[in-house]
Tab-separated table of C-alpha atoms in Angstrom:
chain	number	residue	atom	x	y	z
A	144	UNK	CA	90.897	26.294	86.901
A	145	UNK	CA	92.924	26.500	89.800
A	146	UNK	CA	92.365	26.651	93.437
A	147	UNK	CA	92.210	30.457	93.300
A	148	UNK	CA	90.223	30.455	90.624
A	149	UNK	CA	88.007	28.419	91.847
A	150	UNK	CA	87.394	30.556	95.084
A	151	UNK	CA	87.293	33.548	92.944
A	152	UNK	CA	84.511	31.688	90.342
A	153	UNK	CA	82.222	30.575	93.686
A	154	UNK	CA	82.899	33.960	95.663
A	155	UNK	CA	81.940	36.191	91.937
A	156	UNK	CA	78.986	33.611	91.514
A	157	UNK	CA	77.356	34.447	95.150
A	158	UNK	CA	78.036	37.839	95.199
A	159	UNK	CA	76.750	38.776	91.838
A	160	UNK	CA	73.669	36.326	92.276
A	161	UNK	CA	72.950	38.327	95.769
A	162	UNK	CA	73.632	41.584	94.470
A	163	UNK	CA	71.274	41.261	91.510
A	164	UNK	CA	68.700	39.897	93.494
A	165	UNK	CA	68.635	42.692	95.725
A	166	UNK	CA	68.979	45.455	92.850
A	167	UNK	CA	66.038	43.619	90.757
A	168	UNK	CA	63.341	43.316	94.230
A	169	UNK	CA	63.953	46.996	95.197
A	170	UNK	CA	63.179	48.205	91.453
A	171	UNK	CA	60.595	45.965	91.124
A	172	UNK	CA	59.306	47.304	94.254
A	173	UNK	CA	59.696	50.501	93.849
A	174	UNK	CA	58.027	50.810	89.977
A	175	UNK	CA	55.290	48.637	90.835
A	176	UNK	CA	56.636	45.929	88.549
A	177	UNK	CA	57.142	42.423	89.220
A	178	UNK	CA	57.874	41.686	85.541
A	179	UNK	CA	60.327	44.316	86.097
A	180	UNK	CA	61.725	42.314	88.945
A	181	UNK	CA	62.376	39.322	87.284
A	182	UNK	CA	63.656	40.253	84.541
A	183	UNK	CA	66.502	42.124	86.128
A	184	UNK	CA	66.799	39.113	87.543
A	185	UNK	CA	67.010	36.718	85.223
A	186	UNK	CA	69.341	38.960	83.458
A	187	UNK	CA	71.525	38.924	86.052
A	188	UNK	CA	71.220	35.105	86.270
A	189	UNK	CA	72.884	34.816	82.844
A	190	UNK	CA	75.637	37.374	83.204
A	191	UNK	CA	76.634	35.686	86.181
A	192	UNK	CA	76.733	32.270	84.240
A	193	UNK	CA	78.685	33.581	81.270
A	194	UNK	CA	81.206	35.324	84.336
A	195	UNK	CA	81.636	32.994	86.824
A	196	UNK	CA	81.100	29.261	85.097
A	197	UNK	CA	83.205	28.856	81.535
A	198	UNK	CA	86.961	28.374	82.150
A	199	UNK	CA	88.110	31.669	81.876
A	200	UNK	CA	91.916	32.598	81.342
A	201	UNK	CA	91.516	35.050	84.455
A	202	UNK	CA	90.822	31.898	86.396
A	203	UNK	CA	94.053	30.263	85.656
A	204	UNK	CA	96.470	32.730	86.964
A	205	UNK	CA	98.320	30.932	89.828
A	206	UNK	CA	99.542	27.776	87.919
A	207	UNK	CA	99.794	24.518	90.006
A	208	UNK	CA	103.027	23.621	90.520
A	209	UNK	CA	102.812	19.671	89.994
A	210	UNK	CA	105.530	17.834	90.894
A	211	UNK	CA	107.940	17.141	88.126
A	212	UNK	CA	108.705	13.738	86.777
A	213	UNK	CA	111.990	13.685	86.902
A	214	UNK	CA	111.975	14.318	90.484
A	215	UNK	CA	109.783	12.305	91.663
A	216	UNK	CA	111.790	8.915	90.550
A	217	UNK	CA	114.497	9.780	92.478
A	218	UNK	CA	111.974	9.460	95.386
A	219	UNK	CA	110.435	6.119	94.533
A	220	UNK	CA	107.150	5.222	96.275
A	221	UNK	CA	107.976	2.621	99.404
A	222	UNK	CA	107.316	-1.061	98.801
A	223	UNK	CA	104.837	-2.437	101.369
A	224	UNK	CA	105.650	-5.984	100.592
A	225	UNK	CA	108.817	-7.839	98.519
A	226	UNK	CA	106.161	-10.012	96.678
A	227	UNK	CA	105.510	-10.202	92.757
A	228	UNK	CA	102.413	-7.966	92.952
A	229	UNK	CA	104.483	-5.060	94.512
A	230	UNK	CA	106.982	-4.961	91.793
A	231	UNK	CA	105.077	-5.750	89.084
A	232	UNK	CA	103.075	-2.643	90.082
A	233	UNK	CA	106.103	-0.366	90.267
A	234	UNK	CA	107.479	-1.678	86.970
A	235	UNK	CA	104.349	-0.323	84.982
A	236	UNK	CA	104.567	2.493	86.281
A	237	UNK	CA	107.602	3.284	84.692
A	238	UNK	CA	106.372	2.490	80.937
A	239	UNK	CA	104.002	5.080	81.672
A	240	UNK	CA	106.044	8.200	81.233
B	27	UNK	CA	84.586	24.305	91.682
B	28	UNK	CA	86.619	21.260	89.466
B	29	UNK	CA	84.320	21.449	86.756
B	30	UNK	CA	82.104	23.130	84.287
B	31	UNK	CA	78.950	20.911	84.915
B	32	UNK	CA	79.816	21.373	88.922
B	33	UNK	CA	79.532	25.068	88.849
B	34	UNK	CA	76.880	25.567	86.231
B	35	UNK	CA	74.792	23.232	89.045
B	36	UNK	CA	75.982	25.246	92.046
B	37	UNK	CA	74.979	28.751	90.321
B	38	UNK	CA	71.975	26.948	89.179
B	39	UNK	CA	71.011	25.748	92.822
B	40	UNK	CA	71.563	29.167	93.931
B	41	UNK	CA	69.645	30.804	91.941
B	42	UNK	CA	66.351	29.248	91.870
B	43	UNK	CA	66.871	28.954	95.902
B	44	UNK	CA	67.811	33.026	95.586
B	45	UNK	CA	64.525	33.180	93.635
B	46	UNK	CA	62.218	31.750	96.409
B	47	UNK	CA	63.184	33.792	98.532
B	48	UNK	CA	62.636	36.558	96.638
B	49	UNK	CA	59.161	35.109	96.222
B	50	UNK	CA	58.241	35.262	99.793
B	51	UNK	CA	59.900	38.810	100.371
B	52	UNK	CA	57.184	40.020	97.610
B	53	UNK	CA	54.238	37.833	99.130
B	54	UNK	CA	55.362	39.299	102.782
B	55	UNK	CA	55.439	43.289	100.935
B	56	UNK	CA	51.400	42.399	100.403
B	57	UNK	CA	51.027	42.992	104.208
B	58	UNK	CA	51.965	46.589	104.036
B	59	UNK	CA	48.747	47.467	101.766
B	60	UNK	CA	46.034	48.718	103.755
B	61	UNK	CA	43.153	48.662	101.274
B	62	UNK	CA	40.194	50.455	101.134
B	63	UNK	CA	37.527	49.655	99.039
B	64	UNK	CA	34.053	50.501	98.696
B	65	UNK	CA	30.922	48.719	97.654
B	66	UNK	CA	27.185	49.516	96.956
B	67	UNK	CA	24.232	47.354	95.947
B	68	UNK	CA	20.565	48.502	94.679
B	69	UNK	CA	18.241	45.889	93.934
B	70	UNK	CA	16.180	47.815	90.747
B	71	UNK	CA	13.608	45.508	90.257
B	72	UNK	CA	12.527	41.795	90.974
B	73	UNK	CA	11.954	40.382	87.696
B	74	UNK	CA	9.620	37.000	89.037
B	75	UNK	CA	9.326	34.969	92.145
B	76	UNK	CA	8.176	31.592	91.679
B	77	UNK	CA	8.051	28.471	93.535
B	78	UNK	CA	9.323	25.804	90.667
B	79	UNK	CA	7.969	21.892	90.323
B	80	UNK	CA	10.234	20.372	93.001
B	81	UNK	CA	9.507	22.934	95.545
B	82	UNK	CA	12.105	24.706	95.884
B	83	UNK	CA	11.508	28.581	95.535
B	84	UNK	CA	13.615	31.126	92.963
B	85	UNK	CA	13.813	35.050	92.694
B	86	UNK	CA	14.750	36.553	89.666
B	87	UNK	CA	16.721	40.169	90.160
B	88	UNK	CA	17.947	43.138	88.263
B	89	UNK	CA	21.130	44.726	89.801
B	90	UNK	CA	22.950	47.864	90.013
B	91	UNK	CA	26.172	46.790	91.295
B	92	UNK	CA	29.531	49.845	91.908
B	93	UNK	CA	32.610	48.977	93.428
B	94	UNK	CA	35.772	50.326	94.007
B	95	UNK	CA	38.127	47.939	94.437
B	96	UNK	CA	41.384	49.933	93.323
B	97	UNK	CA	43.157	49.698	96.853
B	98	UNK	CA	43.216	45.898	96.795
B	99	UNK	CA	45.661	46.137	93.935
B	100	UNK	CA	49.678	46.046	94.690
B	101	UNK	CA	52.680	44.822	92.399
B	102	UNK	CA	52.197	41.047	93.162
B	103	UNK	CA	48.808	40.687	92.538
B	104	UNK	CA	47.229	38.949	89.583
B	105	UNK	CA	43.843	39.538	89.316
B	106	UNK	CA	40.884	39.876	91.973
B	107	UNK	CA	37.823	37.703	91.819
B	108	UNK	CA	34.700	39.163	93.645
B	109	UNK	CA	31.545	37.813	93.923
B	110	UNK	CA	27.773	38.841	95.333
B	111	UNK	CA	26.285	36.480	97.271
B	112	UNK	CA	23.297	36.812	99.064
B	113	UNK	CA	22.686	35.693	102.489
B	114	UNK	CA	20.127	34.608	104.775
B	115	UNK	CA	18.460	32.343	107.345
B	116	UNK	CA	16.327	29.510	107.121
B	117	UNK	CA	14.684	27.473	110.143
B	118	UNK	CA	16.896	24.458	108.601
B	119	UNK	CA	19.873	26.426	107.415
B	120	UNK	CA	21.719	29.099	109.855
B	121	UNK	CA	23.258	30.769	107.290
B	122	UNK	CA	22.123	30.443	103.381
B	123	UNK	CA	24.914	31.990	100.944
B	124	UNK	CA	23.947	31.763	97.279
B	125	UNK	CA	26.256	33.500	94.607
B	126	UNK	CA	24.480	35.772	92.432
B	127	UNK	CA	26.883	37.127	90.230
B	128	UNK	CA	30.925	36.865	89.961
B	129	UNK	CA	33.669	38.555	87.668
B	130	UNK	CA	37.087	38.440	87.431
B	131	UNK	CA	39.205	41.922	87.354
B	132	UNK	CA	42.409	41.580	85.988
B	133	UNK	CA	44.250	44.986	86.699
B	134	UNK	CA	44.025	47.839	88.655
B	135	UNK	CA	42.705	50.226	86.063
B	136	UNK	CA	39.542	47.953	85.846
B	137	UNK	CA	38.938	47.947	89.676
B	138	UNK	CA	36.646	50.833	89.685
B	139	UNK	CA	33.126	49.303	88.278
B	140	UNK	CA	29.547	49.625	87.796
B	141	UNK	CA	27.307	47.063	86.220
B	142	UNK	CA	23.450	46.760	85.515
B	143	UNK	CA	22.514	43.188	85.436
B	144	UNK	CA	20.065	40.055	85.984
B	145	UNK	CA	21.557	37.721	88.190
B	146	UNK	CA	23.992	35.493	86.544
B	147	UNK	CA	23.285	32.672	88.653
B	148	UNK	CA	20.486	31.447	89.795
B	149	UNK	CA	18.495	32.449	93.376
B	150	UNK	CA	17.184	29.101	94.079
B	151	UNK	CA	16.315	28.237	97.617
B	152	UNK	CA	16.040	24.762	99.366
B	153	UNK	CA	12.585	24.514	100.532
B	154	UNK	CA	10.142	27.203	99.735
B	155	UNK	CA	11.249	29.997	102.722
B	156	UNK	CA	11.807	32.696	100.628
B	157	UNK	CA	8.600	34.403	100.806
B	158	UNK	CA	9.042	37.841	102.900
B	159	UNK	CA	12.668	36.498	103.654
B	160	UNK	CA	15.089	39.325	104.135
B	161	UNK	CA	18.571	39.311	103.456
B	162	UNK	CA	22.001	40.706	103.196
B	163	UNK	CA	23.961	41.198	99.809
B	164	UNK	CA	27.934	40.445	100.406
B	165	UNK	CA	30.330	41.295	98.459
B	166	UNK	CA	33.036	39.241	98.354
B	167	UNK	CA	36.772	39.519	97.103
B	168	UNK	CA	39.655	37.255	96.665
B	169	UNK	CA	42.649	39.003	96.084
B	170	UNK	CA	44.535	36.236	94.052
B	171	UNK	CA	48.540	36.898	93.947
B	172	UNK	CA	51.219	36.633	91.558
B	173	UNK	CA	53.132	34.487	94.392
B	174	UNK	CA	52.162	33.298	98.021
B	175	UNK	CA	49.260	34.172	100.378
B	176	UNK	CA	45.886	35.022	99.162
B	177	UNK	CA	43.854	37.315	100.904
B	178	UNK	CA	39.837	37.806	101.132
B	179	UNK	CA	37.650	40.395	102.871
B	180	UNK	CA	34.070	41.349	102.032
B	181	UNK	CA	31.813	44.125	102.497
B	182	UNK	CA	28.265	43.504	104.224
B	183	UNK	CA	25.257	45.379	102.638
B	184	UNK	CA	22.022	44.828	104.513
B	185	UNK	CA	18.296	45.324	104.552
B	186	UNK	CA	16.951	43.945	101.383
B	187	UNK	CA	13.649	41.782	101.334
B	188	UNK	CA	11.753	39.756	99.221
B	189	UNK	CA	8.173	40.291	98.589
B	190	UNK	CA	5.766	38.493	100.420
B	191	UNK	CA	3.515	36.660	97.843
B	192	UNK	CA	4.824	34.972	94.099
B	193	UNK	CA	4.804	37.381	91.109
């Protein structure tokens, strides 16, 4: 996900969990029923899950611009020492890409 | 949010804390029921009343016990247990409560009852005071919840006596 996803999977998650709870006591309330309660409930529970917690494509819509590769060697990393551990560092970097 | 496991956890979290509270908003609804019930008590006949070996004296009783209980009943309640006790003083004991008989009721449709019966448990004193003693019959309820606070009244019937020699 990305970050506006992820807002939009917490925000979705809280609201829908609120909004069912409050939907399933008044019902409950009102027909007598506290079976009736919970199960609106706990439905709600799981449509929430299957909503707001798989990866959805919906999620995903503002990609994350990472910074490209080629770019970012021609703005190498500064050295904080000129000993053998610095470079050595830097130069496996490199063999990564 | 940065993973699956971390949101099915939050939502998780949220729920069951949702569901507590929910819990509590039901147990705190119980407080807007203003029951009403009603109770009555004959005592038809006393079967014996003995003084046994170790000197402690016991009644025998036939009952005609009615109740309406219907009005203790809301949506979070499980079942009501109610009891008859009866109740008296003793020069050692200021107050003497001995159950006589005790039922569960598990629904409201149930809560409206009358029952012909010996006394299911036994009338035993301790000593031998019983002789002439009179006493009260209580009925007792405990209105037992389907979540929180449990609530229990009774209903005071008095002027009932015990004969004055054994039978």
């Amino acid at each position: 996900m990305d970050w506006q996803g992820q807002k939009l999977a917490e925000q979705l998650m809280q609201i829908m969990l609120v909004a069912f709870a409050v939907v399933a006591f008044f019902t409950g309330y009102l027909v007598n029923s506290f079976q009736t309660m919970l199960l609106i409930y706990a439905s709600g529970v799981l449509l929430t899950t299957l909503v707001a917690v798989p990866n959805w494509p919906f999620f995903n819509r503002n990609h994350l611009k990472w910074l490209d590769p080629s770019e970012a060697d021609r703005h190498p990393k500064p050295q904080i020492s000129s000993t053998n551990t610095g470079s050595k560092k830097k130069s496996s970097k490199q063999h990564q890409k | 949010m940065h993973s699956f496991g971390y949101r099915a956890n939050a939502l998780f979290t949220f729920a069951v804390t949702i569901l507590a509270v929910m819990c509590a908003m039901a147990s705190f609804s119980d407080s807007f029921n203003s029951p009403s019930p009603t109770a009555d008590v004959q005592v038809l006949n006393i079967n014996w009343f003995q003084k046994q070996p170790n000197g402690n004296d016991e009644v025998s009783l036939t009952l005609n016990i009615s109740a309406d209980l219907q009005s203790l009943f809301t949506w979070n309640t499980k079942q009501v247990f109610v009891f008859l006790a009866a109740e008296y003083e003793t020069p050692k004991n200021s107050m003497n409560q001995v159950s006589l008989w005790d039922g569960i009721v598990p629904a409201k449709e149930h809560a409206k009852f009358w029952i012909h019966t010996t006394n299911k448990y036994r009338f035993t004193d301790q000593g031998s005071n019983l002789r002439g003693k009179e006493f009260n019959l209580t009925l007792h309820w405990h209105v037992m919840p389907k979540t929180g606070k449990m609530f229990a009244d009774k209903i005071v019937m008095s002027g009932f006596s015990l004969p004055e020699e054994y039978r």
